């Protein structure tokens, strides 16, 4: 059973050697590695070529210009030929038995579309600094969409045949690409959780959770969740009450974003962000459906009674 390891790289050449070593040390060796470089400006290409040029299992591709995470990860899957697939970030690493345990799980559970596990936090040198806070089995009667709480996370693998039943990774997504993918995959089959630590997640300055772009990640998470609700409401596979709960969550997020604008000391930044938040959907470039709610929030926060 061929396993496709998918790597979307952008300027992570300095970390790739560790990722490469963890792949080469796998107890399961029937794999291919699809690497798509998103027009890196560092020495990623030279480093990757030097390490992999003598191993035909590694296949390196390039985007003609910087396209973003969604486009690059979608292309990774399109280029894969394995029955099973999994994304590994080029600055992270996987446990020596990661592929073997995933392959065994899929063989034992033919109805499963995706299998996830747990992860370690590490420092820049891949020394463990703690257990990841996410990763668990979904309670009976719940889905990843309605339960959430980071239940599905690294190391996560999926059947390519299940992926092909979906619309695939949205190439417009800039963040929350994996979350959107998990929503789509659980619509094609069951999820299985392995209570094993199979992934090493390195915290560095480019990590979303470690910088000021966290609110952008939250925005894209909401977009992914809203898309999933729209699909499932159409197919009547989700409760309307769950969708209403999500709408309230989304509105609280917009209020928090609006308050961030109010508290901004720079008038230029304040009103630039107001304009973007009030009028544009960052995903599609169209007017947001909850436009009236945003206008109301704008006046309530700026002109309280």
XYZ file of C-alpha atoms in Angstrom:
305
model
C 0.000 0.000 0.000
C 1.778 3.113 -1.273
C 1.782 6.024 1.171
C 2.083 9.576 -0.220
C 3.769 12.034 2.130
C 2.766 15.530 1.046
C 4.977 18.539 1.774
C 4.014 22.112 0.905
C 7.180 24.143 1.358
C 7.800 27.864 1.600
C 11.097 29.162 2.962
C 11.676 26.247 5.340
C 14.918 25.035 3.816
C 16.830 25.425 7.076
C 14.489 22.932 8.808
C 13.933 20.432 6.002
C 16.890 18.213 6.922
C 15.135 17.096 10.123
C 11.893 16.393 8.276
C 13.808 14.405 5.647
C 15.639 12.345 8.285
C 12.385 11.404 10.029
C 10.944 10.203 6.717
C 14.008 8.164 5.806
C 13.980 6.475 9.217
C 10.410 5.184 8.877
C 9.781 1.549 9.721
C 7.412 1.451 6.710
C 9.282 2.190 3.493
C 6.634 1.863 0.744
C 6.171 5.607 0.294
C 6.560 8.502 -2.093
C 7.183 12.109 -1.086
C 5.477 14.860 -3.077
C 7.104 18.234 -2.416
C 5.616 21.402 -3.914
C 7.660 24.537 -3.342
C 5.625 27.734 -3.312
C 8.247 29.993 -4.933
C 10.540 30.083 -1.898
C 13.007 32.958 -1.648
C 15.498 31.114 0.566
C 17.753 28.188 -0.398
C 14.998 25.570 -0.012
C 15.305 24.209 -3.550
C 19.056 23.661 -3.313
C 18.777 21.965 0.093
C 15.897 19.694 -0.953
C 17.622 18.704 -4.201
C 20.891 17.946 -2.444
C 19.177 15.648 0.051
C 16.745 13.874 -2.262
C 18.192 13.812 -5.796
C 19.369 10.190 -5.552
C 16.047 8.819 -4.278
C 13.307 8.473 -6.914
C 10.657 8.334 -4.190
C 11.106 12.092 -3.671
C 9.426 14.228 -6.330
C 9.987 17.989 -6.273
C 7.679 20.457 -8.030
C 7.557 24.261 -8.140
C 4.846 26.892 -8.330
C 5.656 29.540 -10.937
C 4.862 32.215 -8.334
C 3.818 32.331 -4.699
C 0.289 30.890 -4.648
C -0.457 30.333 -0.978
C -1.202 27.376 1.235
C -4.507 26.218 -0.271
C -3.249 26.172 -3.848
C 0.000 24.435 -2.923
C -1.581 21.726 -0.772
C -4.238 21.057 -3.405
C -1.497 20.563 -5.969
C 0.284 18.150 -3.614
C -2.748 15.847 -3.564
C -3.254 16.151 -7.323
C 0.309 14.950 -7.887
C 0.083 12.064 -5.405
C -0.402 8.470 -6.528
C -0.541 6.654 -3.184
C -3.638 5.004 -1.772
C -3.017 6.836 1.507
C -1.909 10.447 1.954
C -0.769 12.722 4.749
C 0.631 16.235 4.992
C 3.857 16.818 6.876
C 5.093 20.379 7.307
C 8.718 20.802 6.162
C 9.747 22.239 9.536
C 8.245 19.315 11.497
C 9.003 15.592 11.828
C 7.192 12.279 12.295
C 7.707 9.389 14.702
C 9.599 6.388 13.301
C 6.458 4.172 13.314
C 4.047 6.856 12.050
C 3.473 5.435 8.557
C 3.377 1.834 9.752
C 0.689 2.562 12.336
C -1.388 4.529 9.848
C -1.236 1.807 7.188
C -2.204 -0.849 9.736
C -5.160 1.232 10.941
C -6.543 1.693 7.432
C -6.168 -2.004 6.640
C -8.043 -2.984 9.798
C -10.819 -0.408 9.251
C -11.842 -0.325 5.561
C -14.763 2.093 6.157
C -12.518 4.798 7.634
C -11.723 7.890 5.564
C -9.213 9.539 7.887
C -7.078 8.515 10.829
C -5.588 11.006 13.267
C -3.296 10.826 16.273
C -1.516 13.116 18.763
C 1.585 15.284 18.616
C 4.456 16.675 20.659
C 5.449 20.322 20.909
C 9.164 20.841 20.315
C 11.702 23.636 20.352
C 13.697 24.731 17.314
C 15.953 21.705 17.706
C 13.058 19.201 17.855
C 13.537 18.627 21.571
C 10.190 17.792 23.175
C 8.781 20.644 25.230
C 5.382 19.121 26.002
C 2.411 17.146 24.741
C 0.148 18.759 22.181
C -3.116 19.955 23.704
C -5.318 18.634 20.875
C -6.169 15.240 19.430
C -8.871 12.903 20.697
C -11.637 10.545 19.622
C -14.940 12.116 18.660
C -17.737 11.250 21.137
C -20.509 9.063 19.746
C -23.146 11.081 17.918
C -20.876 14.035 17.208
C -18.858 15.170 14.220
C -15.670 17.192 13.958
C -17.785 20.077 12.697
C -20.108 20.185 15.711
C -17.677 18.964 18.372
C -14.474 20.658 17.218
C -12.084 21.235 20.128
C -9.149 20.286 17.927
C -10.131 16.619 17.985
C -8.566 15.901 14.575
C -4.983 17.056 14.277
C -1.431 15.868 13.525
C -0.537 13.196 12.531
C -3.545 12.757 10.232
C -3.799 10.542 7.142
C -6.580 9.986 4.623
C -7.577 7.741 1.756
C -7.011 9.413 -1.598
C -10.176 7.670 -2.863
C -12.144 9.480 -0.121
C -10.541 12.802 -1.035
C -11.587 12.356 -4.669
C -15.225 12.166 -3.556
C -14.990 15.750 -2.263
C -14.482 19.067 -4.032
C -10.904 18.906 -2.768
C -8.800 21.490 -0.997
C -9.997 25.014 -1.750
C -7.125 26.711 -3.567
C -8.311 30.132 -2.324
C -7.757 29.270 1.331
C -4.787 31.033 2.923
C -5.102 29.356 6.330
C -7.170 26.617 8.045
C -6.586 24.417 4.987
C -6.301 21.242 7.073
C -9.452 22.031 9.036
C -11.423 22.516 5.813
C -10.024 19.221 4.522
C -11.034 17.313 7.669
C -14.615 18.607 7.402
C -14.818 17.385 3.817
C -13.242 14.006 4.525
C -15.555 13.168 7.426
C -18.442 13.668 5.003
C -17.143 10.654 3.043
C -16.522 8.161 5.859
C -15.654 7.505 9.478
C -12.827 9.004 11.533
C -10.500 6.819 13.599
C -8.316 8.156 16.418
C -5.018 6.572 17.426
C -3.973 7.415 20.963
C -0.313 7.635 19.926
C 2.114 10.541 19.629
C 3.244 10.333 15.996
C 4.150 13.926 15.109
C 6.699 16.517 16.253
C 5.346 20.056 15.897
C 8.118 22.619 15.951
C 7.248 26.060 17.291
C 9.099 28.795 15.398
C 8.557 32.405 14.417
C 6.557 31.342 11.336
C 4.047 29.329 13.371
C 0.572 30.859 13.192
C -0.025 30.218 16.871
C 3.145 32.116 17.726
C 2.548 35.395 15.945
C 0.116 38.275 15.527
C -1.652 36.649 12.567
C -3.718 34.456 14.886
C -6.901 36.444 14.191
C -6.441 35.778 10.458
C -6.247 32.058 11.177
C -9.450 32.338 13.217
C -11.150 34.076 10.306
C -10.277 31.269 7.891
C -11.392 28.667 10.428
C -14.793 30.354 10.444
C -14.890 30.361 6.634
C -14.113 26.623 6.565
C -16.769 25.887 9.161
C -19.398 27.994 7.381
C -18.726 26.213 4.085
C -19.142 22.851 5.842
C -22.415 23.898 7.428
C -23.744 25.058 4.053
C -22.943 21.677 2.489
C -24.467 19.687 5.338
C -27.579 21.836 5.664
C -28.188 21.237 1.975
C -27.796 17.483 2.502
C -29.709 17.594 5.803
C -26.846 15.963 7.692
C -26.512 18.598 10.420
C -29.004 20.028 12.920
C -30.257 23.564 12.314
C -29.688 24.285 16.012
C -25.979 23.551 15.569
C -25.861 26.013 12.703
C -27.529 28.681 14.846
C -24.886 28.121 17.538
C -22.208 28.628 14.912
C -23.797 31.900 13.732
C -23.672 33.258 17.278
C -20.026 32.215 17.551
C -19.230 33.957 14.268
C -20.911 37.150 15.397
C -18.926 37.174 18.647
C -15.774 36.893 16.567
C -16.748 39.907 14.462
C -17.506 41.931 17.594
C -14.038 41.088 18.938
C -12.491 42.134 15.635
C -14.483 45.356 15.674
C -13.333 46.106 19.214
C -9.748 45.538 18.089
C -10.291 48.278 15.531
C -11.819 50.608 18.125
C -8.801 50.150 20.414
C -6.281 50.741 17.638
C -4.353 53.955 18.376
C -3.486 54.597 14.752
C -6.407 56.251 12.966
C -5.082 55.155 9.567
C -4.919 51.502 10.632
C -8.203 51.785 12.525
C -10.271 52.895 9.556
C -8.425 50.758 7.027
C -9.380 47.658 9.035
C -12.914 48.979 9.580
C -13.370 49.245 5.835
C -12.098 45.722 5.214
C -14.117 44.207 8.045
C -17.365 45.971 7.162
C -17.423 45.530 3.420
C -15.267 42.672 2.197
C -15.091 38.920 2.549
C -11.358 38.103 2.480
C -12.092 34.711 0.934
C -14.185 35.682 -2.062
C -13.901 39.461 -2.356
C -17.696 39.838 -2.081
C -19.971 41.608 0.370
C -20.504 39.549 3.503
C -23.953 38.142 4.138
C -24.055 39.470 7.712
C -23.349 43.030 6.563
C -26.201 44.515 8.617
C -24.898 42.925 11.802
C -21.456 44.416 11.228
C -22.854 47.896 10.656
C -24.815 47.620 13.900
C -21.726 46.469 15.785
C -19.736 49.359 14.330
C -22.108 51.958 15.753
C -22.615 50.214 19.102
C -18.891 50.071 19.765
C -18.063 53.555 18.474
C -21.113 55.411 19.807
C -22.223 53.606 22.984
C -25.332 54.984 24.631
